Amino acid sequence: MSERKVLNKYYPPDFDPAKIPKLKLPKDRQYVVRLMAPFNMRCKTCGEYIYKGKKFNARKETVQNELYMGLPIFRFYIKCTRCLAEITFKTDPENTDYAMEHGATRNFQAEKLIEEEEKRIQQEREDEELNNPMKVLENRTKDSKMEMEVLENLQELKELNQRQALVDFEGMIDRYRELEKREREREKEEDERETKEMLERVLVKRLRDSDSDSDREEQSSSSQSKESCADKPTDILTTDKTDVQGASSGGVKRAKVESWEKSVGTLQGRGALSSLVVRKKPMATDKRPAPEEATVSPVSKTGKYSKMSTGDSTDAPKSSVSQNGSSSLSLLGAYSDSDSNDSE
């Protein structure tokens, strides 16, 4: 398959370009082109504004019998966007611009009007100077006076620039940088001083805390040594239960209670069996006073006795039992046996 998009085509050996017929097209024929409005315009028919840059599908033709220095002039036909009226304008190679021809008026062309006015004034001046030599002298005097004013204004501007040039911008920048550097150094010194003060405060606080901790340790060690010297290992066997409780409530460390002490009790604890003995209450019906009898109470193991003033003989052993426990009961039994032998 041959290439569809090629740069070189095949020409046979017997090709003769003179035999190709030429197209005979009219000189004023029109082409459809796509263009944008070259300037702001207003339609004369409906008053619609057409702004610069508006796109149109226009018809283009070459203007007959009009040339500018051998350059052809083209005419464009567009239609109004509102009423579809035909608007025409053509190229102006003399002024490098476009000229409105029919169907609309051009807007916002103040600059072009000023240029045209200046050209008109210049043309009138040249016409006057051509026939009047005095007018030429007056115009030259005005031009020289205007030139002097322009030179004076220029000299003032130069002096003003020289005054501003005397300002040493580099020196000002250097001084500003120096001041900025000093400010940074001062801030750095202040930061260092503040950090140093904070470190000193922390160090003093740590030293005080360490001194207080050492004093507390010394006091606690001395108190522990005193307690260890005052207390003996065997004091726990002779201390009363109430004393231990009072000491523990007072803040002293409570002694460890052994398992056998929990079940039996201490060796010489008083009142350990008092909860097991119940005292006999006196009879409420017998209101007569009991006869005073001399009761014999054991005083010592040598056999000496002492008489009690008043009281029931039966209450003595019970009170002794309630106060002294099982050991006093055994002694009372021994004394009663010895009394019965003596009476016999």
Short mmCIF file of C-alpha atoms in Angstrom, two decimals:
data_model
loop_
_atom_site.label_atom_id
_atom_site.label_comp_id
_atom_site.label_asym_id
_atom_site.label_seq_id
_atom_site.Cartn_x
_atom_site.Cartn_y
_atom_site.Cartn_z
CA MET A 1 0.00 0.00 0.00
CA SER A 2 1.41 3.36 -0.98
CA GLU A 3 1.95 6.18 1.45
CA ARG A 4 -0.94 8.56 1.90
CA LYS A 5 1.00 11.56 3.19
CA VAL A 6 4.11 11.93 1.04
CA LEU A 7 6.48 14.79 0.33
CA ASN A 8 7.65 13.71 -3.15
CA LYS A 9 5.33 12.41 -5.81
CA TYR A 10 6.15 10.37 -8.88
CA TYR A 11 6.41 12.19 -12.19
CA PRO A 12 6.52 10.00 -15.28
CA PRO A 13 9.24 10.55 -17.95
CA ASP A 14 6.77 11.95 -20.47
CA PHE A 15 5.38 14.58 -17.99
CA ASP A 16 4.92 18.01 -19.60
CA PRO A 17 3.71 20.82 -17.25
CA ALA A 18 2.71 22.98 -20.26
CA LYS A 19 -0.03 20.57 -21.09
CA ILE A 20 -1.71 21.16 -17.66
CA PRO A 21 -4.70 23.49 -18.19
CA LYS A 22 -4.74 26.71 -16.13
CA LEU A 23 -7.69 27.75 -14.03
CA LYS A 24 -9.28 30.98 -15.20
CA LEU A 25 -10.70 32.61 -12.06
CA PRO A 26 -12.09 36.16 -11.84
CA LYS A 27 -9.87 38.80 -10.24
CA ASP A 28 -12.63 40.00 -7.87
CA ARG A 29 -13.51 36.57 -6.62
CA GLN A 30 -14.19 36.21 -2.87
CA TYR A 31 -12.79 33.82 -0.30
CA VAL A 32 -14.31 32.86 3.07
CA VAL A 33 -11.83 33.50 5.86
CA ARG A 34 -11.97 33.52 9.65
CA LEU A 35 -10.97 36.81 11.26
CA MET A 36 -11.43 39.00 14.34
CA ALA A 37 -12.77 42.54 14.43
CA PRO A 38 -9.70 44.84 14.20
CA PHE A 39 -11.28 47.70 16.22
CA ASN A 40 -14.37 48.64 18.22
CA MET A 41 -17.35 49.57 16.07
CA ARG A 42 -21.07 50.27 16.31
CA CYS A 43 -23.65 49.13 13.82
CA LYS A 44 -25.52 51.98 12.09
CA THR A 45 -28.66 49.91 11.57
CA CYS A 46 -29.41 48.64 15.10
CA GLY A 47 -26.79 50.39 17.25
CA GLU A 48 -25.18 47.11 18.42
CA TYR A 49 -21.65 47.44 19.74
CA ILE A 50 -19.07 45.08 18.25
CA TYR A 51 -15.91 44.93 20.31
CA LYS A 52 -12.37 44.37 19.18
CA GLY A 53 -11.47 40.69 18.96
CA LYS A 54 -14.94 39.44 18.07
CA LYS A 55 -14.62 36.49 15.66
CA PHE A 56 -16.44 36.40 12.32
CA ASN A 57 -16.64 34.25 9.22
CA ALA A 58 -15.89 36.99 6.69
CA ARG A 59 -15.66 37.21 2.90
CA LYS A 60 -12.42 38.57 1.53
CA GLU A 61 -11.80 40.18 -1.86
CA THR A 62 -9.11 42.26 -3.56
CA VAL A 63 -9.98 45.91 -4.18
CA GLN A 64 -9.73 46.75 -7.85
CA ASN A 65 -7.66 49.68 -9.12
CA GLU A 66 -6.27 50.51 -5.63
CA LEU A 67 -2.63 49.93 -4.79
CA TYR A 68 -0.23 51.44 -2.23
CA MET A 69 3.33 51.28 -3.42
CA GLY A 70 2.51 48.10 -5.33
CA LEU A 71 0.72 46.49 -2.35
CA PRO A 72 -2.83 45.29 -2.90
CA ILE A 73 -5.67 46.42 -0.65
CA PHE A 74 -8.18 43.87 0.67
CA ARG A 75 -11.83 44.35 1.59
CA PHE A 76 -13.71 42.30 4.23
CA TYR A 77 -17.46 41.72 4.55
CA ILE A 78 -18.95 40.81 7.97
CA LYS A 79 -22.49 40.75 9.37
CA CYS A 80 -23.83 42.40 12.52
CA THR A 81 -24.35 39.95 15.39
CA ARG A 82 -27.81 41.38 16.09
CA CYS A 83 -29.48 42.52 12.85
CA LEU A 84 -27.26 40.71 10.35
CA ALA A 85 -26.59 43.97 8.48
CA GLU A 86 -23.52 43.91 6.25
CA ILE A 87 -20.43 45.81 7.47
CA THR A 88 -17.36 46.36 5.32
CA PHE A 89 -13.84 47.60 6.13
CA LYS A 90 -10.55 47.40 4.23
CA THR A 91 -6.85 47.44 4.92
CA ASP A 92 -4.83 50.71 5.18
CA PRO A 93 -1.15 49.86 4.54
CA GLU A 94 -0.22 53.57 4.53
CA ASN A 95 -1.07 53.88 8.26
CA THR A 96 -0.65 50.15 9.10
CA ASP A 97 -4.27 50.03 10.17
CA TYR A 98 -7.80 49.25 8.98
CA ALA A 99 -10.26 51.76 7.62
CA MET A 100 -14.02 51.61 8.16
CA GLU A 101 -15.91 51.73 4.84
CA HIS A 102 -19.63 50.96 5.23
CA GLY A 103 -22.30 49.82 7.71
CA ALA A 104 -20.75 50.95 11.03
CA THR A 105 -18.79 53.70 12.77
CA ARG A 106 -15.45 53.26 14.51
CA ASN A 107 -15.23 53.97 18.25
CA PHE A 108 -12.38 54.82 20.67
CA GLN A 109 -9.91 56.13 18.09
CA ALA A 110 -8.68 59.15 20.08
CA GLU A 111 -5.03 58.38 19.45
CA LYS A 112 -5.58 58.21 15.72
CA LEU A 113 -7.46 61.51 15.79
CA ILE A 114 -4.63 63.20 17.68
CA GLU A 115 -2.09 61.99 15.18
CA GLU A 116 -4.23 63.25 12.32
CA GLU A 117 -4.60 66.63 14.05
CA GLU A 118 -0.85 66.93 14.51
CA LYS A 119 -0.26 66.13 10.87
CA ARG A 120 -2.80 68.78 9.85
CA ILE A 121 -1.16 71.47 12.02
CA GLN A 122 2.24 70.64 10.65
CA GLN A 123 0.95 70.86 7.11
CA GLU A 124 -0.66 74.27 7.74
CA ARG A 125 2.58 75.61 9.24
CA GLU A 126 4.59 74.53 6.28
CA ASP A 127 2.10 76.21 3.97
CA GLU A 128 2.33 79.50 5.91
CA GLU A 129 6.13 79.51 6.02
CA LEU A 130 6.26 78.90 2.34
CA ASN A 131 4.84 82.35 1.45
CA ASN A 132 5.57 84.45 4.61
CA PRO A 133 9.23 84.92 5.75
CA MET A 134 8.16 86.81 8.92
CA LYS A 135 6.14 83.78 10.01
CA VAL A 136 9.25 81.69 9.63
CA LEU A 137 11.14 84.01 12.03
CA GLU A 138 8.34 83.93 14.59
CA ASN A 139 8.19 80.15 14.49
CA ARG A 140 11.96 79.92 14.95
CA THR A 141 11.80 82.29 17.96
CA LYS A 142 9.05 80.16 19.54
CA ASP A 143 11.04 77.00 18.89
CA SER A 144 14.20 78.44 20.48
CA LYS A 145 12.27 79.66 23.53
CA MET A 146 10.64 76.26 23.95
CA GLU A 147 14.04 74.60 23.58
CA MET A 148 15.50 76.81 26.36
CA GLU A 149 12.63 75.87 28.67
CA VAL A 150 13.19 72.23 27.94
CA LEU A 151 16.93 72.59 28.69
CA GLU A 152 16.19 74.34 32.01
CA ASN A 153 13.79 71.61 33.03
CA LEU A 154 16.36 69.01 32.07
CA GLN A 155 19.05 70.78 34.15
CA GLU A 156 16.75 70.83 37.20
CA LEU A 157 16.14 67.14 36.81
CA LYS A 158 19.89 66.50 36.61
CA GLU A 159 20.53 68.51 39.79
CA LEU A 160 17.80 66.63 41.58
CA ASN A 161 19.35 63.36 40.51
CA GLN A 162 22.78 64.54 41.71
CA ARG A 163 21.34 65.41 45.13
CA GLN A 164 19.92 61.96 45.40
CA ALA A 165 23.20 60.53 44.16
CA LEU A 166 25.05 62.13 47.11
CA VAL A 167 23.25 59.76 49.44
CA ASP A 168 25.59 56.87 50.25
CA PHE A 169 23.25 53.93 49.94
CA GLU A 170 26.06 51.43 50.51
CA GLY A 171 27.05 53.16 53.72
CA MET A 172 23.46 53.19 54.92
CA ILE A 173 23.14 49.48 54.23
CA ASP A 174 26.43 48.78 56.04
CA ARG A 175 25.32 50.77 59.10
CA TYR A 176 22.01 48.97 59.14
CA ARG A 177 23.76 45.61 58.97
CA GLU A 178 26.10 46.64 61.78
CA LEU A 179 23.18 47.68 63.98
CA GLU A 180 21.41 44.43 63.21
CA LYS A 181 24.55 42.47 64.10
CA ARG A 182 24.90 44.29 67.43
CA GLU A 183 21.26 43.60 68.21
CA ARG A 184 21.73 39.89 67.54
CA GLU A 185 24.86 39.80 69.75
CA ARG A 186 23.00 41.57 72.55
CA GLU A 187 20.10 39.11 72.34
CA LYS A 188 22.57 36.21 72.35
CA GLU A 189 24.30 37.56 75.48
CA GLU A 190 20.95 37.98 77.23
CA ASP A 191 19.97 34.43 76.37
CA GLU A 192 23.27 33.08 77.69
CA ARG A 193 22.92 35.08 80.91
CA GLU A 194 19.37 33.84 81.47
CA THR A 195 20.39 30.22 80.88
CA LYS A 196 23.32 30.62 83.27
CA GLU A 197 21.05 32.02 86.00
CA MET A 198 18.58 29.19 85.52
CA LEU A 199 21.36 26.59 85.80
CA GLU A 200 22.65 28.20 88.99
CA ARG A 201 19.15 28.18 90.52
CA VAL A 202 18.70 24.52 89.66
CA LEU A 203 22.14 23.67 91.11
CA VAL A 204 21.42 25.49 94.39
CA LYS A 205 18.05 23.78 94.68
CA ARG A 206 19.60 20.36 94.10
CA LEU A 207 22.28 21.04 96.73
CA ARG A 208 19.62 22.08 99.27
CA ASP A 209 17.54 19.01 98.51
CA SER A 210 20.57 16.74 98.90
CA ASP A 211 21.48 18.38 102.26
CA SER A 212 17.93 17.96 103.57
CA ASP A 213 17.87 14.33 102.41
CA SER A 214 21.18 13.60 104.17
CA ASP A 215 19.89 15.25 107.39
CA ARG A 216 16.74 13.15 107.23
CA GLU A 217 18.77 10.00 106.70
CA GLU A 218 21.00 10.84 109.68
CA GLN A 219 17.99 11.53 111.91
CA SER A 220 16.26 8.32 110.87
CA SER A 221 19.43 6.28 111.41
CA SER A 222 19.97 7.84 114.88
CA SER A 223 16.34 7.18 115.88
CA GLN A 224 16.58 3.60 114.67
CA SER A 225 19.81 3.07 116.64
CA LYS A 226 18.21 4.49 119.80
CA GLU A 227 15.20 2.26 119.40
CA SER A 228 17.38 -0.76 118.83
CA CYS A 229 19.38 0.07 121.97
CA ALA A 230 16.29 0.69 124.12
CA ASP A 231 14.37 -2.37 123.01
CA LYS A 232 15.51 -5.87 123.87
CA PRO A 233 14.69 -9.01 121.96
CA THR A 234 12.95 -10.54 125.01
CA ASP A 235 10.68 -7.51 125.71
CA ILE A 236 8.06 -8.87 123.39
CA LEU A 237 7.42 -11.81 125.76
CA THR A 238 6.74 -9.58 128.79
CA THR A 239 4.88 -6.68 127.17
CA ASP A 240 1.17 -6.48 127.72
CA LYS A 241 -1.28 -6.50 124.86
CA THR A 242 -2.54 -3.03 125.73
CA ASP A 243 1.02 -1.67 125.80
CA VAL A 244 1.70 -3.13 122.36
CA GLN A 245 -1.49 -1.63 121.00
CA GLY A 246 -0.71 1.78 122.49
CA ALA A 247 2.81 1.69 121.11
CA SER A 248 1.57 0.71 117.68
CA SER A 249 -0.98 3.55 117.71
CA GLY A 250 1.76 5.94 118.84
CA GLY A 251 3.71 5.36 115.68
CA VAL A 252 6.22 2.66 116.89
CA LYS A 253 6.58 -0.38 114.71
CA ARG A 254 4.38 -3.21 116.03
CA ALA A 255 6.12 -6.46 116.90
CA LYS A 256 5.41 -9.49 114.86
CA VAL A 257 2.92 -11.89 116.46
CA GLU A 258 3.86 -15.53 116.21
CA SER A 259 1.37 -18.21 115.30
CA TRP A 260 1.56 -19.97 118.69
CA GLU A 261 0.88 -16.67 120.48
CA LYS A 262 -2.31 -16.20 118.46
CA SER A 263 -3.71 -19.60 119.57
CA VAL A 264 -2.38 -19.89 123.19
CA GLY A 265 -1.25 -16.44 124.26
CA THR A 266 1.85 -15.11 125.96
CA LEU A 267 3.52 -16.91 128.81
CA GLN A 268 2.77 -14.38 131.54
CA GLY A 269 -0.22 -12.59 130.05
CA ARG A 270 -2.76 -11.47 132.62
CA GLY A 271 -6.42 -11.81 131.96
CA ALA A 272 -5.97 -14.33 129.18
CA LEU A 273 -8.52 -16.74 130.80
CA SER A 274 -10.73 -14.13 132.47
CA SER A 275 -13.27 -14.43 129.69
CA LEU A 276 -13.78 -18.12 130.54
CA VAL A 277 -14.70 -17.50 134.27
CA VAL A 278 -18.18 -16.22 135.08
CA ARG A 279 -18.78 -14.64 138.48
CA LYS A 280 -21.81 -15.83 140.45
CA LYS A 281 -24.36 -13.13 141.01
CA PRO A 282 -25.76 -12.75 144.59
CA MET A 283 -29.30 -13.96 145.29
CA ALA A 284 -31.88 -11.22 145.21
CA THR A 285 -34.22 -12.94 147.81
CA ASP A 286 -31.62 -13.17 150.59
CA LYS A 287 -31.54 -9.63 151.92
CA ARG A 288 -30.26 -10.41 155.43
CA PRO A 289 -26.69 -9.42 156.09
CA ALA A 290 -24.29 -12.27 156.36
CA PRO A 291 -22.69 -12.94 159.76
CA GLU A 292 -19.24 -11.74 160.17
CA GLU A 293 -16.92 -14.67 160.14
CA ALA A 294 -13.28 -14.75 160.24
CA THR A 295 -11.98 -16.08 157.03
CA VAL A 296 -8.60 -17.41 156.67
CA SER A 297 -6.64 -16.40 153.57
CA PRO A 298 -3.33 -17.79 152.65
CA VAL A 299 -0.51 -15.32 152.94
CA SER A 300 2.55 -17.32 152.16
CA LYS A 301 3.78 -20.88 151.77
CA THR A 302 5.12 -20.98 155.38
CA GLY A 303 1.70 -21.66 156.91
CA LYS A 304 0.83 -18.26 158.32
CA TYR A 305 -2.72 -17.02 157.87
CA SER A 306 -4.51 -13.74 158.06
CA LYS A 307 -8.13 -13.03 158.88
CA MET A 308 -10.24 -11.07 156.45
CA SER A 309 -12.50 -8.44 157.99
CA THR A 310 -15.79 -9.17 156.29
CA GLY A 311 -16.99 -10.92 153.25
CA ASP A 312 -18.08 -14.23 151.93
CA SER A 313 -15.58 -17.03 152.12
CA THR A 314 -16.88 -18.53 148.97
CA ASP A 315 -16.22 -15.39 146.98
CA ALA A 316 -12.51 -15.28 147.71
CA PRO A 317 -11.39 -18.18 145.62
CA LYS A 318 -13.61 -16.99 142.75
CA SER A 319 -12.08 -13.51 142.83
CA SER A 320 -8.63 -14.97 143.07
CA VAL A 321 -9.43 -17.19 140.10
CA SER A 322 -10.75 -14.30 138.11
CA GLN A 323 -7.64 -12.24 138.82
CA ASN A 324 -4.78 -14.67 138.72
CA GLY A 325 -5.97 -17.44 136.39
CA SER A 326 -5.29 -21.13 136.68
CA SER A 327 -2.12 -20.78 138.81
CA SER A 328 -4.01 -19.13 141.69
CA LEU A 329 -6.66 -21.87 141.63
CA SER A 330 -4.07 -24.53 142.21
CA LEU A 331 -2.54 -22.64 145.16
CA LEU A 332 -5.97 -22.15 146.74
CA GLY A 333 -6.62 -25.88 146.58
CA ALA A 334 -3.37 -26.59 148.34
CA TYR A 335 -4.12 -24.13 151.12
CA SER A 336 -7.59 -25.59 151.73
CA ASP A 337 -6.13 -29.09 152.16
CA SER A 338 -3.63 -27.90 154.71
CA ASP A 339 -6.38 -26.17 156.71
CA SER A 340 -8.47 -29.31 156.93
CA ASN A 341 -5.50 -31.31 158.22
CA ASP A 342 -4.79 -28.77 160.92
CA SER A 343 -8.38 -28.80 162.14
CA GLU A 344 -8.32 -32.52 162.59
#
